[in-house]
GROMACS .gro file of C-alpha atoms in nm:
model
  205
    1UNK     CA    1  -3.757   0.616   2.524
    2UNK     CA    2  -3.549   0.474   2.818
    3UNK     CA    3  -3.243   0.680   2.896
    4UNK     CA    4  -3.007   0.382   2.852
    5UNK     CA    5  -3.130   0.317   2.496
    6UNK     CA    6  -3.098   0.686   2.410
    7UNK     CA    7  -2.746   0.691   2.543
    8UNK     CA    8  -2.666   0.381   2.343
    9UNK     CA    9  -2.791   0.538   2.019
   10UNK     CA   10  -2.597   0.861   2.095
   11UNK     CA   11  -2.274   0.667   2.161
   12UNK     CA   12  -2.334   0.465   1.843
   13UNK     CA   13  -2.375   0.778   1.631
   14UNK     CA   14  -2.071   0.949   1.782
   15UNK     CA   15  -1.863   0.641   1.724
   16UNK     CA   16  -1.965   0.638   1.360
   17UNK     CA   17  -1.880   1.008   1.331
   18UNK     CA   18  -1.535   0.941   1.472
   19UNK     CA   19  -1.473   0.654   1.230
   20UNK     CA   20  -1.633   0.809   0.923
   21UNK     CA   21  -1.292   0.908   0.779
   22UNK     CA   22  -1.141   0.562   0.783
   23UNK     CA   23  -1.041   0.467   0.432
   24UNK     CA   24  -0.909   0.156   0.258
   25UNK     CA   25  -0.831   0.061  -0.097
   26UNK     CA   26  -0.614   0.136  -0.398
   27UNK     CA   27  -0.458   0.482  -0.423
   28UNK     CA   28  -0.269   0.682  -0.687
   29UNK     CA   29   0.070   0.844  -0.656
   30UNK     CA   30  -0.095   1.185  -0.611
   31UNK     CA   31  -0.294   1.059  -0.307
   32UNK     CA   32   0.013   1.085  -0.083
   33UNK     CA   33   0.029   1.402   0.128
   34UNK     CA   34   0.386   1.496   0.032
   35UNK     CA   35   0.516   1.414   0.378
   36UNK     CA   36   0.578   1.048   0.300
   37UNK     CA   37   0.924   0.884   0.311
   38UNK     CA   38   1.052   0.800  -0.035
   39UNK     CA   39   1.318   0.532  -0.093
   40UNK     CA   40   1.478   0.582  -0.432
   41UNK     CA   41   1.753   0.314  -0.417
   42UNK     CA   42   1.979   0.560  -0.600
   43UNK     CA   43   2.355   0.519  -0.525
   44UNK     CA   44   2.337   0.149  -0.436
   45UNK     CA   45   2.549   0.055  -0.739
   46UNK     CA   46   2.526  -0.046  -1.104
   47UNK     CA   47   2.364  -0.378  -1.214
   48UNK     CA   48   2.474  -0.677  -1.005
   49UNK     CA   49   2.326  -0.923  -0.763
   50UNK     CA   50   2.405  -0.913  -0.396
   51UNK     CA   51   2.296  -1.146  -0.117
   52UNK     CA   52   1.994  -1.013   0.070
   53UNK     CA   53   1.823  -0.899   0.272
   54UNK     CA   54   1.853  -0.528   0.207
   55UNK     CA   55   1.751  -0.295   0.488
   56UNK     CA   56   1.695   0.071   0.396
   57UNK     CA   57   1.480   0.342   0.558
   58UNK     CA   58   1.372   0.085   0.815
   59UNK     CA   59   1.221  -0.160   0.568
   60UNK     CA   60   1.356  -0.507   0.485
   61UNK     CA   61   1.368  -0.624   0.121
   62UNK     CA   62   1.410  -0.989   0.030
   63UNK     CA   63   1.349  -1.192  -0.292
   64UNK     CA   64   1.256  -1.546  -0.385
   65UNK     CA   65   1.616  -1.631  -0.475
   66UNK     CA   66   1.765  -1.457  -0.169
   67UNK     CA   67   1.953  -1.210  -0.390
   68UNK     CA   68   1.880  -0.844  -0.440
   69UNK     CA   69   1.971  -0.717  -0.787
   70UNK     CA   70   2.052  -0.352  -0.850
   71UNK     CA   71   1.945  -0.231  -1.196
   72UNK     CA   72   1.999   0.096  -1.378
   73UNK     CA   73   1.798   0.291  -1.633
   74UNK     CA   74   1.952   0.119  -1.935
   75UNK     CA   75   1.815  -0.221  -1.828
   76UNK     CA   76   1.495  -0.155  -1.639
   77UNK     CA   77   1.337   0.176  -1.740
   78UNK     CA   78   1.442   0.326  -1.410
   79UNK     CA   79   1.514   0.694  -1.376
   80UNK     CA   80   1.846   0.610  -1.208
   81UNK     CA   81   1.851   0.287  -1.017
   82UNK     CA   82   1.600   0.026  -0.898
   83UNK     CA   83   1.617  -0.300  -0.710
   84UNK     CA   84   1.494  -0.630  -0.846
   85UNK     CA   85   1.490  -1.005  -0.795
   86UNK     CA   86   1.733  -1.240  -0.970
   87UNK     CA   87   1.493  -1.486  -1.140
   88UNK     CA   88   1.260  -1.471  -1.440
   89UNK     CA   89   0.947  -1.525  -1.229
   90UNK     CA   90   0.946  -1.464  -0.855
   91UNK     CA   91   0.891  -1.189  -0.606
   92UNK     CA   92   1.025  -0.897  -0.406
   93UNK     CA   93   0.903  -0.891  -0.047
   94UNK     CA   94   0.906  -0.576   0.165
   95UNK     CA   95   0.861  -0.606   0.546
   96UNK     CA   96   0.785  -0.256   0.674
   97UNK     CA   97   0.955  -0.126   0.981
   98UNK     CA   98   0.625  -0.002   1.127
   99UNK     CA   99   0.252   0.038   1.063
  100UNK     CA  100   0.187   0.273   0.772
  101UNK     CA  101  -0.143   0.394   0.632
  102UNK     CA  102  -0.028   0.453   0.277
  103UNK     CA  103   0.228   0.245   0.089
  104UNK     CA  104   0.319   0.220  -0.276
  105UNK     CA  105   0.590   0.206  -0.538
  106UNK     CA  106   0.665   0.210  -0.908
  107UNK     CA  107   0.713  -0.139  -1.046
  108UNK     CA  108   0.785  -0.290  -1.382
  109UNK     CA  109   0.958  -0.555  -1.588
  110UNK     CA  110   1.119  -0.357  -1.869
  111UNK     CA  111   0.900  -0.504  -2.148
  112UNK     CA  112   0.543  -0.482  -2.277
  113UNK     CA  113   0.481  -0.845  -2.191
  114UNK     CA  114   0.552  -0.840  -1.818
  115UNK     CA  115   0.271  -0.927  -1.580
  116UNK     CA  116   0.212  -0.987  -1.209
  117UNK     CA  117   0.043  -0.854  -0.900
  118UNK     CA  118   0.116  -0.671  -0.573
  119UNK     CA  119  -0.023  -0.797  -0.239
  120UNK     CA  120  -0.060  -0.567   0.060
  121UNK     CA  121  -0.077  -0.718   0.412
  122UNK     CA  122  -0.180  -0.582   0.749
  123UNK     CA  123  -0.146  -0.677   1.115
  124UNK     CA  124  -0.123  -1.051   1.157
  125UNK     CA  125  -0.016  -1.084   0.794
  126UNK     CA  126  -0.379  -1.051   0.683
  127UNK     CA  127  -0.418  -0.982   0.309
  128UNK     CA  128  -0.565  -0.633   0.267
  129UNK     CA  129  -0.583  -0.618  -0.112
  130UNK     CA  130  -0.418  -0.699  -0.443
  131UNK     CA  131  -0.331  -0.486  -0.748
  132UNK     CA  132  -0.268  -0.652  -1.082
  133UNK     CA  133  -0.023  -0.496  -1.326
  134UNK     CA  134   0.111  -0.579  -1.667
  135UNK     CA  135   0.120  -0.517  -2.040
  136UNK     CA  136   0.274  -0.176  -1.987
  137UNK     CA  137   0.589  -0.030  -2.134
  138UNK     CA  138   0.763   0.117  -1.832
  139UNK     CA  139   0.690   0.156  -1.469
  140UNK     CA  140   0.342   0.132  -1.312
  141UNK     CA  141   0.252   0.278  -0.972
  142UNK     CA  142   0.079   0.038  -0.729
  143UNK     CA  143  -0.036   0.182  -0.396
  144UNK     CA  144  -0.269   0.095  -0.113
  145UNK     CA  145  -0.427   0.271   0.181
  146UNK     CA  146  -0.558   0.116   0.498
  147UNK     CA  147  -0.623   0.306   0.823
  148UNK     CA  148  -0.558  -0.005   1.033
  149UNK     CA  149  -0.195  -0.021   0.906
  150UNK     CA  150   0.002  -0.191   0.630
  151UNK     CA  151   0.293  -0.404   0.744
  152UNK     CA  152   0.417  -0.597   0.436
  153UNK     CA  153   0.412  -0.572   0.056
  154UNK     CA  154   0.494  -0.849  -0.195
  155UNK     CA  155   0.557  -0.774  -0.563
  156UNK     CA  156   0.490  -1.089  -0.766
  157UNK     CA  157   0.629  -1.147  -1.117
  158UNK     CA  158   0.429  -1.406  -1.318
  159UNK     CA  159   0.556  -1.341  -1.673
  160UNK     CA  160   0.814  -1.587  -1.802
  161UNK     CA  161   0.987  -1.345  -2.037
  162UNK     CA  162   1.346  -1.335  -1.930
  163UNK     CA  163   1.306  -1.005  -1.744
  164UNK     CA  164   1.322  -0.952  -1.371
  165UNK     CA  165   1.064  -0.754  -1.180
  166UNK     CA  166   1.200  -0.430  -1.037
  167UNK     CA  167   1.099  -0.160  -0.788
  168UNK     CA  168   1.164   0.211  -0.783
  169UNK     CA  169   1.060   0.498  -0.559
  170UNK     CA  170   0.902   0.297  -0.282
  171UNK     CA  171   0.714   0.525  -0.049
  172UNK     CA  172   0.531   0.493   0.278
  173UNK     CA  173   0.339   0.730   0.504
  174UNK     CA  174   0.217   0.726   0.863
  175UNK     CA  175  -0.147   0.787   0.953
  176UNK     CA  176  -0.061   1.114   1.127
  177UNK     CA  177   0.037   1.278   0.792
  178UNK     CA  178  -0.270   1.158   0.604
  179UNK     CA  179  -0.626   1.284   0.571
  180UNK     CA  180  -0.822   0.956   0.548
  181UNK     CA  181  -1.083   0.900   0.280
  182UNK     CA  182  -1.436   0.809   0.398
  183UNK     CA  183  -1.534   0.446   0.334
  184UNK     CA  184  -1.877   0.406   0.171
  185UNK     CA  185  -1.987   0.136   0.417
  186UNK     CA  186  -1.889   0.353   0.715
  187UNK     CA  187  -2.079   0.651   0.570
  188UNK     CA  188  -2.388   0.438   0.536
  189UNK     CA  189  -2.367   0.335   0.902
  190UNK     CA  190  -2.303   0.698   0.990
  191UNK     CA  191  -2.629   0.790   0.822
  192UNK     CA  192  -2.819   0.524   1.012
  193UNK     CA  193  -2.673   0.660   1.336
  194UNK     CA  194  -2.790   1.007   1.261
  195UNK     CA  195  -3.134   0.880   1.166
  196UNK     CA  196  -3.159   0.696   1.498
  197UNK     CA  197  -3.066   1.012   1.687
  198UNK     CA  198  -3.338   1.201   1.501
  199UNK     CA  199  -3.596   0.935   1.578
  200UNK     CA  200  -3.501   0.945   1.946
  201UNK     CA  201  -3.550   1.327   1.960
  202UNK     CA  202  -3.889   1.303   1.787
  203UNK     CA  203  -4.011   1.039   2.028
  204UNK     CA  204  -3.907   1.254   2.326
  205UNK     CA  205  -4.087   1.558   2.181
   0.00000   0.00000   0.00000
């Protein structure tokens, strides 16, 4: 086999090995490493609306109405305090202050009839994935992982039920603190690369 083709196959396999740990997709609360930054919103104040945006821990929170509402555990099933929007249906938008590999938060609407979805965006505002939530009594965790970086999150409330959507315990984590999860497609390519290396060695022998 010509040397340049062998070198190409070797480089291809090594590249796949290096990228085999790249992960993307939905994650659970327990998938964070424990080194993430957690924004609790505690101490912001009892329920009232305040003009946005709200900037905390480097992230910028806005809503469809332009107001940020602070809610307590009596109204919104929060442990202490959450933030919410000020309209029956609408959204909370979070522009992150950097590129983070894992992002998530506990969300809810305070009733068993709430419904909506969470969008996660990457570089260039490209949609990375969506998590649907709803029909739960209490808070639901919605989290996403992407090795290329998550830059924005939008929590969408689609239930017209007189309840606002709210957010508690928003957390985010840089890639340096995370052990990435192998992606199935990458592992398949990794196997092809190793097979190509093996074939190259047999041909040489």
